[in-house]
Amino acid sequence: MNTRNTRFGIRRRVVRRNATALAVSAMTLSLAACGVMDGAGSESGASPTKGDDITVGLLLPEKENARYEKFDFPIIEKKVAELTNGEGEVRYANAEGKAAEQGIQLDQMIDAEVDVLLLDAVDSEAIASGVQKAKDAGIPVIAYDRLAQGPIDAYVSFDNTLVGEVQGRALADELGSTPGSKIVMINGAPTDPNAAQFKAGAMAEFQDKVTVAKTYDTEDWSAANAGANMEAAITSVGLGEIAGVYAANDGIAGAVIEVLKAAGVSEVPPVTGQDAELAAVQRIVAGDQFMSVYKSYPEEANAAAEMAVALVQGRSIEFDALSRDKVDSPTTADIPAQLVPVTALTRKNIAETVIADEIYTVGEICTEKYREDCAEIGLK
Ligand code: BGC
């Protein structure tokens, strides 16, 4: 068993439940605990065996990074339709980075009597009272990507500590020939528990290998804030002293690279990222960004849709099979979870990752500007 504690107190237990946990009785118990099972003692008002005519409420956190509108929402919408013979629907709201707005959107979902909520929190702590309200209204809540606090029924995400480890290891290895090199860390938003896990995973890899000269959190994960942090880092550490930058995601990486170029670097030092955004893949092709982390959005989003539909329809065996990991949030223990693995994305494996998975076509990546670089790495 691999147990880790983070600043947010999220405990990741990468342990698969024993196959015997698939026994129907155990399954029934676990779903009953989620408050959606039928029979005596049912704690929720939700209809236990709903058919295909269901509504999944989807609350996403922001639009500045491309993934939410380009992948998460459309994939979940398509999968819910597929799983419900076209009868189920997704009611979607995006909080555009505002925690208070997300609270309002959650209330609206409760008023609209959605059957289940998929919640990607702007602020994991602030939304806890909303999660409780949904629970009181008999609506199960599945935390999506970010682990919201409060009485969550299940969690679907990537293995976020692994994301940080993959980023940290890649950067440390790249700088390997000069141990003790100074790096700058531009982390994600302090309200997002994932950001703390990314940072912790990366820090574990940096130990004794590189020196973290400066570290910053990026309010709201905003590119503008990340750029300002990078400018402060250059002033404090000195442009020539920065051997590499840990940028928590591709939005941050883009801002960091822009600031480094504007400051006049002759060659951009290795900069990490995450999300495999199209612009980042192109920067990687061109050699401006060192790496990203490819997280299969279809895997995460399809799993979330499957879990939501199974939960509402009372299909406990499927639900249990979909949530064989366990995590603890600061408020809630033993949350059934699915943590999807991730892959480092560099110039070397673009074809095997985002192209093989049909996230992008070669044509989308290799536009006129990148044609030569693409040819160099055999992308055609
Ligand atoms: C997600 C990342 C994303 C970031 C900013 C994190 O919680 O896991 O994929 O880049 O939020 O939205």
CSV table of C-alpha atoms and ligand atoms in Angstrom, one decimal:
chain,number,residue,atom,x,y,z
A,1,MET,CA,0.0,0.0,0.0
A,2,ASN,CA,1.3,3.4,-0.9
A,3,THR,CA,0.0,6.1,1.4
A,4,ARG,CA,0.8,9.8,1.0
A,5,ASN,CA,-0.2,12.8,2.9
A,6,THR,CA,-0.3,16.2,1.2
A,7,ARG,CA,-0.8,19.7,2.5
A,8,PHE,CA,-4.5,19.3,1.9
A,9,GLY,CA,-4.5,16.1,3.8
A,10,ILE,CA,-5.6,14.1,0.8
A,11,ARG,CA,-4.5,10.6,1.3
A,12,ARG,CA,-3.9,8.5,-1.8
A,13,ARG,CA,-4.0,4.8,-1.3
A,14,VAL,CA,-3.0,3.2,-4.5
A,15,VAL,CA,-4.4,-0.1,-3.6
A,16,ARG,CA,-6.9,-2.1,-5.6
A,17,ARG,CA,-9.7,-3.6,-3.6
A,18,ASN,CA,-9.6,-7.3,-3.4
A,19,ALA,CA,-11.6,-9.1,-6.0
A,20,THR,CA,-13.8,-10.5,-3.3
A,21,ALA,CA,-15.0,-6.9,-2.8
A,22,LEU,CA,-17.0,-7.6,-5.9
A,23,ALA,CA,-19.3,-9.8,-3.9
A,24,VAL,CA,-22.8,-8.4,-4.4
A,25,SER,CA,-23.4,-7.9,-0.7
A,26,ALA,CA,-20.4,-5.7,-0.3
A,27,MET,CA,-21.4,-3.8,-3.4
A,28,THR,CA,-24.9,-3.3,-2.1
A,29,LEU,CA,-23.4,-2.0,1.2
A,30,SER,CA,-21.1,0.4,-0.6
A,31,LEU,CA,-23.8,1.9,-2.7
A,32,ALA,CA,-26.1,2.1,0.3
A,33,ALA,CA,-23.4,4.2,1.9
A,34,CYS,CA,-23.5,6.5,-1.1
A,35,GLY,CA,-27.2,7.1,-0.3
A,36,VAL,CA,-28.7,5.9,-3.5
A,37,MET,CA,-29.6,2.3,-3.0
A,38,ASP,CA,-33.2,1.3,-2.7
A,39,GLY,CA,-34.8,-0.6,0.1
A,40,ALA,CA,-35.3,0.0,3.8
A,41,GLY,CA,-32.8,2.4,5.3
A,42,SER,CA,-32.2,4.3,2.0
A,43,GLU,CA,-30.9,7.7,3.0
A,44,SER,CA,-31.5,9.5,-0.2
A,45,GLY,CA,-34.6,10.8,-2.0
A,46,ALA,CA,-33.1,9.8,-5.3
A,47,SER,CA,-35.0,7.3,-7.3
A,48,PRO,CA,-33.0,4.1,-6.9
A,49,THR,CA,-33.5,2.4,-10.2
A,50,LYS,CA,-33.9,5.2,-12.6
A,51,GLY,CA,-34.1,4.3,-16.3
A,52,ASP,CA,-32.4,6.1,-19.1
A,53,ASP,CA,-34.2,9.4,-18.7
A,54,ILE,CA,-31.6,10.9,-16.3
A,55,THR,CA,-30.0,14.3,-15.9
A,56,VAL,CA,-26.3,14.5,-15.0
A,57,GLY,CA,-25.3,18.0,-13.6
A,58,LEU,CA,-21.8,18.9,-14.6
A,59,LEU,CA,-20.0,21.8,-12.8
A,60,LEU,CA,-16.6,22.7,-14.4
A,61,PRO,CA,-14.2,25.3,-12.9
A,62,GLU,CA,-12.8,27.5,-15.6
A,63,LYS,CA,-12.4,28.2,-19.3
A,64,GLU,CA,-8.9,29.7,-19.5
A,65,ASN,CA,-7.3,26.3,-20.0
A,66,ALA,CA,-8.6,24.5,-23.1
A,67,ARG,CA,-9.4,21.1,-21.7
A,68,TYR,CA,-12.8,21.8,-20.0
A,69,GLU,CA,-14.7,23.0,-23.1
A,70,LYS,CA,-12.7,21.1,-25.6
A,71,PHE,CA,-12.6,17.7,-24.0
A,72,ASP,CA,-14.2,17.2,-20.6
A,73,PHE,CA,-17.7,18.6,-21.3
A,74,PRO,CA,-18.2,17.2,-24.8
A,75,ILE,CA,-16.8,13.7,-23.9
A,76,ILE,CA,-19.0,13.5,-20.8
A,77,GLU,CA,-22.0,14.7,-22.8
A,78,LYS,CA,-21.5,12.1,-25.6
A,79,LYS,CA,-20.9,9.2,-23.2
A,80,VAL,CA,-24.0,10.0,-21.1
A,81,ALA,CA,-26.0,9.9,-24.3
A,82,GLU,CA,-24.4,6.7,-25.4
A,83,LEU,CA,-25.1,5.0,-22.0
A,84,THR,CA,-28.7,6.0,-21.9
A,85,ASN,CA,-29.8,5.3,-25.5
A,86,GLY,CA,-29.8,9.0,-26.2
A,87,GLU,CA,-32.3,9.8,-23.4
A,88,GLY,CA,-30.1,11.0,-20.7
A,89,GLU,CA,-28.8,14.6,-20.7
A,90,VAL,CA,-26.0,16.7,-19.2
A,91,ARG,CA,-26.8,20.0,-17.7
A,92,TYR,CA,-23.5,21.9,-17.8
A,93,ALA,CA,-22.3,25.1,-16.0
A,94,ASN,CA,-18.8,26.6,-16.0
A,95,ALA,CA,-17.9,28.9,-13.1
A,96,GLU,CA,-15.1,30.7,-15.1
A,97,GLY,CA,-12.8,30.6,-12.1
A,98,LYS,CA,-15.2,32.1,-9.6
A,99,ALA,CA,-15.8,30.1,-6.4
A,100,ALA,CA,-19.0,32.0,-5.4
A,101,GLU,CA,-20.4,31.6,-8.9
A,102,GLN,CA,-19.9,27.8,-8.6
A,103,GLY,CA,-21.9,27.8,-5.4
A,104,ILE,CA,-24.8,29.5,-7.2
A,105,GLN,CA,-24.5,27.1,-10.1
A,106,LEU,CA,-24.6,24.2,-7.6
A,107,ASP,CA,-27.8,25.6,-6.0
A,108,GLN,CA,-29.3,25.9,-9.4
A,109,MET,CA,-28.5,22.2,-10.1
A,110,ILE,CA,-30.2,21.3,-6.9
A,111,ASP,CA,-33.3,23.4,-7.8
A,112,ALA,CA,-33.4,21.7,-11.2
A,113,GLU,CA,-33.4,18.3,-9.4
A,114,VAL,CA,-30.6,16.8,-11.4
A,115,ASP,CA,-30.1,13.1,-10.6
A,116,VAL,CA,-26.4,13.2,-9.9
A,117,LEU,CA,-23.7,15.9,-9.9
A,118,LEU,CA,-20.2,15.8,-11.3
A,119,LEU,CA,-18.3,18.5,-9.6
A,120,ASP,CA,-14.9,19.9,-10.5
A,121,ALA,CA,-14.4,22.5,-7.8
A,122,VAL,CA,-13.0,26.0,-8.2
A,123,ASP,CA,-12.3,26.0,-4.4
A,124,SER,CA,-12.4,22.6,-2.9
A,125,GLU,CA,-13.0,23.8,0.6
A,126,ALA,CA,-15.5,26.6,-0.1
A,127,ILE,CA,-17.8,24.2,-2.0
A,128,ALA,CA,-18.1,21.8,0.9
A,129,SER,CA,-21.4,23.3,2.2
A,130,GLY,CA,-22.8,23.0,-1.3
A,131,VAL,CA,-21.9,19.4,-1.4
A,132,GLN,CA,-23.7,18.9,1.9
A,133,LYS,CA,-26.8,20.7,0.5
A,134,ALA,CA,-26.9,18.4,-2.5
A,135,LYS,CA,-26.5,15.4,-0.3
A,136,ASP,CA,-29.4,16.7,1.9
A,137,ALA,CA,-31.5,17.0,-1.3
A,138,GLY,CA,-30.7,13.4,-2.1
A,139,ILE,CA,-28.4,14.1,-5.0
A,140,PRO,CA,-25.2,12.1,-5.0
A,141,VAL,CA,-22.0,14.1,-5.8
A,142,ILE,CA,-19.0,12.7,-7.7
A,143,ALA,CA,-15.9,14.8,-7.4
A,144,TYR,CA,-14.4,15.2,-10.9
A,145,ASP,CA,-10.7,15.8,-11.3
A,146,ARG,CA,-10.3,17.9,-8.1
A,147,LEU,CA,-11.3,16.4,-4.8
A,148,ALA,CA,-14.0,18.7,-3.3
A,149,GLN,CA,-14.5,18.6,0.4
A,150,GLY,CA,-17.8,17.6,2.0
A,151,PRO,CA,-19.7,14.3,1.8
A,152,ILE,CA,-18.5,13.2,-1.7
A,153,ASP,CA,-19.8,9.8,-2.9
A,154,ALA,CA,-17.0,9.1,-5.3
A,155,TYR,CA,-14.0,10.6,-7.1
A,156,VAL,CA,-12.6,10.3,-10.6
A,157,SER,CA,-9.3,11.9,-11.5
A,158,PHE,CA,-5.8,11.3,-12.7
A,159,ASP,CA,-3.2,10.1,-10.3
A,160,ASN,CA,-2.2,13.7,-9.5
A,161,THR,CA,0.8,12.9,-7.3
A,162,LEU,CA,2.1,10.8,-10.3
A,163,VAL,CA,1.5,13.9,-12.5
A,164,GLY,CA,3.9,15.9,-10.3
A,165,GLU,CA,6.4,13.0,-10.2
A,166,VAL,CA,6.4,12.7,-13.9
A,167,GLN,CA,7.0,16.4,-14.3
A,168,GLY,CA,9.7,16.5,-11.6
A,169,ARG,CA,11.5,13.4,-12.8
A,170,ALA,CA,11.6,14.6,-16.4
A,171,LEU,CA,13.0,18.0,-15.4
A,172,ALA,CA,15.6,16.6,-13.0
A,173,ASP,CA,16.7,14.0,-15.5
A,174,GLU,CA,17.1,16.7,-18.2
A,175,LEU,CA,19.2,18.8,-15.9
A,176,GLY,CA,21.1,15.7,-14.7
A,177,SER,CA,24.5,16.7,-16.0
A,178,THR,CA,24.6,19.7,-13.8
A,179,PRO,CA,23.4,18.7,-10.3
A,180,GLY,CA,22.4,21.5,-8.0
A,181,SER,CA,21.1,23.5,-11.0
A,182,LYS,CA,18.7,26.3,-9.9
A,183,ILE,CA,15.1,25.9,-10.9
A,184,VAL,CA,12.0,28.1,-10.4
A,185,MET,CA,8.6,26.5,-9.5
A,186,ILE,CA,5.4,28.1,-10.8
A,187,ASN,CA,2.7,26.0,-9.2
A,188,GLY,CA,-1.1,26.0,-9.6
A,189,ALA,CA,-3.8,27.6,-7.6
A,190,PRO,CA,-3.8,27.2,-3.8
A,191,THR,CA,-7.6,26.5,-3.8
A,192,ASP,CA,-7.0,23.4,-6.0
A,193,PRO,CA,-5.9,20.3,-4.1
A,194,ASN,CA,-4.4,18.9,-7.3
A,195,ALA,CA,-1.9,21.7,-7.4
A,196,ALA,CA,-0.6,20.7,-3.9
A,197,GLN,CA,-0.3,17.1,-5.1
A,198,PHE,CA,1.5,18.1,-8.3
A,199,LYS,CA,3.9,20.2,-6.3
A,200,ALA,CA,4.5,17.4,-3.7
A,201,GLY,CA,5.1,14.8,-6.4
A,202,ALA,CA,7.6,17.1,-8.2
A,203,MET,CA,9.4,18.1,-5.0
A,204,ALA,CA,10.0,14.4,-4.1
A,205,GLU,CA,11.8,14.1,-7.4
A,206,PHE,CA,13.9,17.2,-7.0
A,207,GLN,CA,15.4,16.2,-3.7
A,208,ASP,CA,19.2,16.3,-3.8
A,209,LYS,CA,19.1,16.8,-7.6
A,210,VAL,CA,18.1,20.4,-8.3
A,211,THR,CA,17.8,23.5,-6.1
A,212,VAL,CA,14.5,25.2,-6.0
A,213,ALA,CA,15.6,28.8,-6.0
A,214,LYS,CA,12.1,30.3,-5.9
A,215,THR,CA,8.6,28.9,-5.7
A,216,TYR,CA,5.3,30.6,-6.4
A,217,ASP,CA,1.6,29.6,-6.4
A,218,THR,CA,-0.6,30.9,-9.2
A,219,GLU,CA,-3.9,32.3,-8.1
A,220,ASP,CA,-6.7,31.0,-10.2
A,221,TRP,CA,-4.3,29.1,-12.4
A,222,SER,CA,-4.3,32.3,-14.5
A,223,ALA,CA,-1.6,32.8,-17.2
A,224,ALA,CA,-1.4,36.5,-16.3
A,225,ASN,CA,-0.5,35.7,-12.7
A,226,ALA,CA,2.0,33.0,-13.8
A,227,GLY,CA,3.7,35.6,-16.1
A,228,ALA,CA,4.0,38.1,-13.2
A,229,ASN,CA,5.4,35.3,-11.0
A,230,MET,CA,8.0,34.5,-13.6
A,231,GLU,CA,9.0,38.1,-13.9
A,232,ALA,CA,9.5,38.3,-10.1
A,233,ALA,CA,11.6,35.1,-10.3
A,234,ILE,CA,13.9,36.6,-13.0
A,235,THR,CA,14.4,39.7,-10.9
A,236,SER,CA,15.2,37.7,-7.8
A,237,VAL,CA,17.2,34.8,-9.2
A,238,GLY,CA,18.7,36.3,-12.3
A,239,LEU,CA,17.9,35.2,-15.9
A,240,GLY,CA,21.3,33.5,-16.5
A,241,GLU,CA,21.0,31.5,-13.2
A,242,ILE,CA,17.7,29.8,-14.1
A,243,ALA,CA,18.5,26.3,-15.4
A,244,GLY,CA,14.9,25.2,-15.7
A,245,VAL,CA,11.3,26.0,-14.8
A,246,TYR,CA,8.7,23.7,-13.2
A,247,ALA,CA,5.5,25.0,-14.7
A,248,ALA,CA,2.5,23.2,-13.3
A,249,ASN,CA,0.4,23.2,-16.5
A,250,ASP,CA,0.6,24.2,-20.2
A,251,GLY,CA,-1.2,27.5,-19.6
A,252,ILE,CA,1.5,28.5,-17.1
A,253,ALA,CA,4.2,27.1,-19.3
A,254,GLY,CA,3.1,29.3,-22.2
A,255,ALA,CA,3.2,32.4,-20.0
A,256,VAL,CA,6.6,31.5,-18.5
A,257,ILE,CA,8.1,30.9,-22.0
A,258,GLU,CA,6.8,34.3,-23.2
A,259,VAL,CA,8.3,36.1,-20.2
A,260,LEU,CA,11.6,34.3,-20.7
A,261,LYS,CA,11.7,35.2,-24.3
A,262,ALA,CA,10.8,38.8,-23.6
A,263,ALA,CA,13.6,39.0,-21.0
A,264,GLY,CA,16.0,38.0,-23.8
A,265,VAL,CA,17.1,34.4,-23.1
A,266,SER,CA,19.3,33.1,-25.9
A,267,GLU,CA,17.9,29.6,-25.5
A,268,VAL,CA,14.7,28.8,-23.5
A,269,PRO,CA,15.7,26.5,-20.6
A,270,PRO,CA,13.6,23.3,-20.0
A,271,VAL,CA,10.1,24.2,-19.0
A,272,THR,CA,7.5,21.5,-17.9
A,273,GLY,CA,3.8,21.6,-18.4
A,274,GLN,CA,0.7,19.4,-18.2
A,275,ASP,CA,-2.5,18.8,-20.2
A,276,ALA,CA,-1.1,18.3,-23.7
A,277,GLU,CA,-2.8,21.4,-25.0
A,278,LEU,CA,-2.5,21.9,-28.7
A,279,ALA,CA,-0.4,25.1,-28.3
A,280,ALA,CA,1.9,23.2,-25.9
A,281,VAL,CA,2.3,20.3,-28.2
A,282,GLN,CA,3.4,22.8,-30.9
A,283,ARG,CA,5.8,24.5,-28.5
A,284,ILE,CA,7.3,21.0,-27.8
A,285,VAL,CA,7.6,20.3,-31.5
A,286,ALA,CA,9.4,23.6,-31.9
A,287,GLY,CA,11.7,23.0,-28.9
A,288,ASP,CA,10.4,25.9,-26.9
A,289,GLN,CA,8.7,23.7,-24.2
A,290,PHE,CA,10.5,20.7,-22.9
A,291,MET,CA,7.6,18.5,-21.9
A,292,SER,CA,3.9,18.2,-20.9
A,293,VAL,CA,1.9,15.5,-19.2
A,294,TYR,CA,-0.5,13.7,-21.4
A,295,LYS,CA,-3.6,12.8,-19.4
A,296,SER,CA,-6.1,10.8,-21.4
A,297,TYR,CA,-9.3,13.0,-21.2
A,298,PRO,CA,-11.4,10.3,-22.7
A,299,GLU,CA,-10.4,7.9,-20.0
A,300,GLU,CA,-11.2,10.3,-17.2
A,301,ALA,CA,-14.4,11.8,-18.7
A,302,ASN,CA,-15.8,8.4,-19.9
A,303,ALA,CA,-15.2,6.9,-16.4
A,304,ALA,CA,-17.0,9.9,-14.8
A,305,ALA,CA,-20.0,9.5,-17.1
A,306,GLU,CA,-20.1,5.7,-16.5
A,307,MET,CA,-19.9,6.2,-12.7
A,308,ALA,CA,-22.6,8.8,-12.7
A,309,VAL,CA,-25.0,6.7,-14.8
A,310,ALA,CA,-24.3,3.5,-12.8
A,311,LEU,CA,-24.8,5.3,-9.5
A,312,VAL,CA,-28.2,6.8,-10.5
A,313,GLN,CA,-29.4,3.6,-12.1
A,314,GLY,CA,-28.4,1.6,-9.0
A,315,ARG,CA,-26.0,-0.6,-11.0
A,316,SER,CA,-23.8,-1.3,-8.1
A,317,ILE,CA,-21.5,-4.0,-9.5
A,318,GLU,CA,-20.5,-1.7,-12.4
A,319,PHE,CA,-20.1,1.3,-10.0
A,320,ASP,CA,-17.9,-0.7,-7.7
A,321,ALA,CA,-15.7,-2.0,-10.5
A,322,LEU,CA,-15.3,1.6,-11.7
A,323,SER,CA,-14.1,2.9,-8.3
A,324,ARG,CA,-11.7,0.5,-6.9
A,325,ASP,CA,-9.2,3.0,-5.4
A,326,LYS,CA,-9.9,4.8,-2.2
A,327,VAL,CA,-9.0,8.4,-1.2
A,328,ASP,CA,-9.6,10.5,1.9
A,329,SER,CA,-10.3,14.2,1.8
A,330,PRO,CA,-9.8,16.5,4.8
A,331,THR,CA,-13.5,16.0,5.6
A,332,THR,CA,-14.3,12.5,4.3
A,333,ALA,CA,-12.6,9.1,4.6
A,334,ASP,CA,-12.6,6.1,2.2
A,335,ILE,CA,-14.1,7.8,-0.9
A,336,PRO,CA,-14.4,5.2,-3.7
A,337,ALA,CA,-12.2,6.5,-6.5
A,338,GLN,CA,-10.7,5.9,-9.9
A,339,LEU,CA,-7.3,7.4,-10.5
A,340,VAL,CA,-6.2,7.2,-14.1
A,341,PRO,CA,-2.5,7.0,-14.9
A,342,VAL,CA,-0.6,9.5,-17.0
A,343,THR,CA,2.3,9.7,-19.5
A,344,ALA,CA,5.2,12.2,-20.0
A,345,LEU,CA,4.9,13.9,-23.4
A,346,THR,CA,8.0,15.0,-25.1
A,347,ARG,CA,9.3,15.5,-28.7
A,348,LYS,CA,9.9,11.7,-28.8
A,349,ASN,CA,6.4,10.3,-28.2
A,350,ILE,CA,3.9,12.7,-29.8
A,351,ALA,CA,2.8,10.0,-32.4
A,352,GLU,CA,2.3,7.3,-29.7
A,353,THR,CA,0.3,9.6,-27.4
A,354,VAL,CA,-1.9,12.4,-28.6
A,355,ILE,CA,-2.0,11.3,-32.2
A,356,ALA,CA,-2.5,7.6,-31.5
A,357,ASP,CA,-5.4,8.5,-29.2
A,358,GLU,CA,-6.9,10.8,-31.8
A,359,ILE,CA,-6.7,13.9,-29.5
A,360,TYR,CA,-5.2,15.8,-32.4
A,361,THR,CA,-4.4,15.1,-36.0
A,362,VAL,CA,-0.9,15.6,-37.5
A,363,GLY,CA,-2.5,18.4,-39.6
A,364,GLU,CA,-3.7,20.2,-36.5
A,365,ILE,CA,-0.2,20.1,-34.9
A,366,CYS,CA,2.0,20.5,-38.0
A,367,THR,CA,0.6,23.8,-39.4
A,368,GLU,CA,2.9,25.8,-41.8
A,369,LYS,CA,4.9,27.3,-38.9
A,370,TYR,CA,5.8,23.9,-37.5
A,371,ARG,CA,6.2,21.9,-40.7
A,372,GLU,CA,10.0,21.8,-40.6
A,373,ASP,CA,10.2,20.9,-36.9
A,374,CYS,CA,7.5,18.2,-37.5
A,375,ALA,CA,9.5,16.7,-40.4
A,376,GLU,CA,12.6,16.6,-38.2
A,377,ILE,CA,10.8,14.4,-35.6
A,378,GLY,CA,9.1,12.3,-38.3
A,379,LEU,CA,5.6,13.7,-37.9
A,380,LYS,CA,3.7,13.5,-41.1
B,1,BGC,C1,-6.3,20.1,-13.6
B,1,BGC,C2,-5.3,20.5,-14.7
B,1,BGC,C3,-5.6,21.9,-15.1
B,1,BGC,C4,-5.7,22.8,-13.9
B,1,BGC,C5,-6.1,24.2,-14.3
B,1,BGC,C6,-6.1,21.1,-12.4
B,1,BGC,O1,-7.0,20.7,-11.4
B,1,BGC,O2,-6.0,18.8,-13.1
B,1,BGC,O3,-5.5,19.6,-15.8
B,1,BGC,O4,-4.6,22.3,-16.0
B,1,BGC,O5,-6.5,22.3,-12.9
B,1,BGC,O6,-7.5,24.2,-14.7
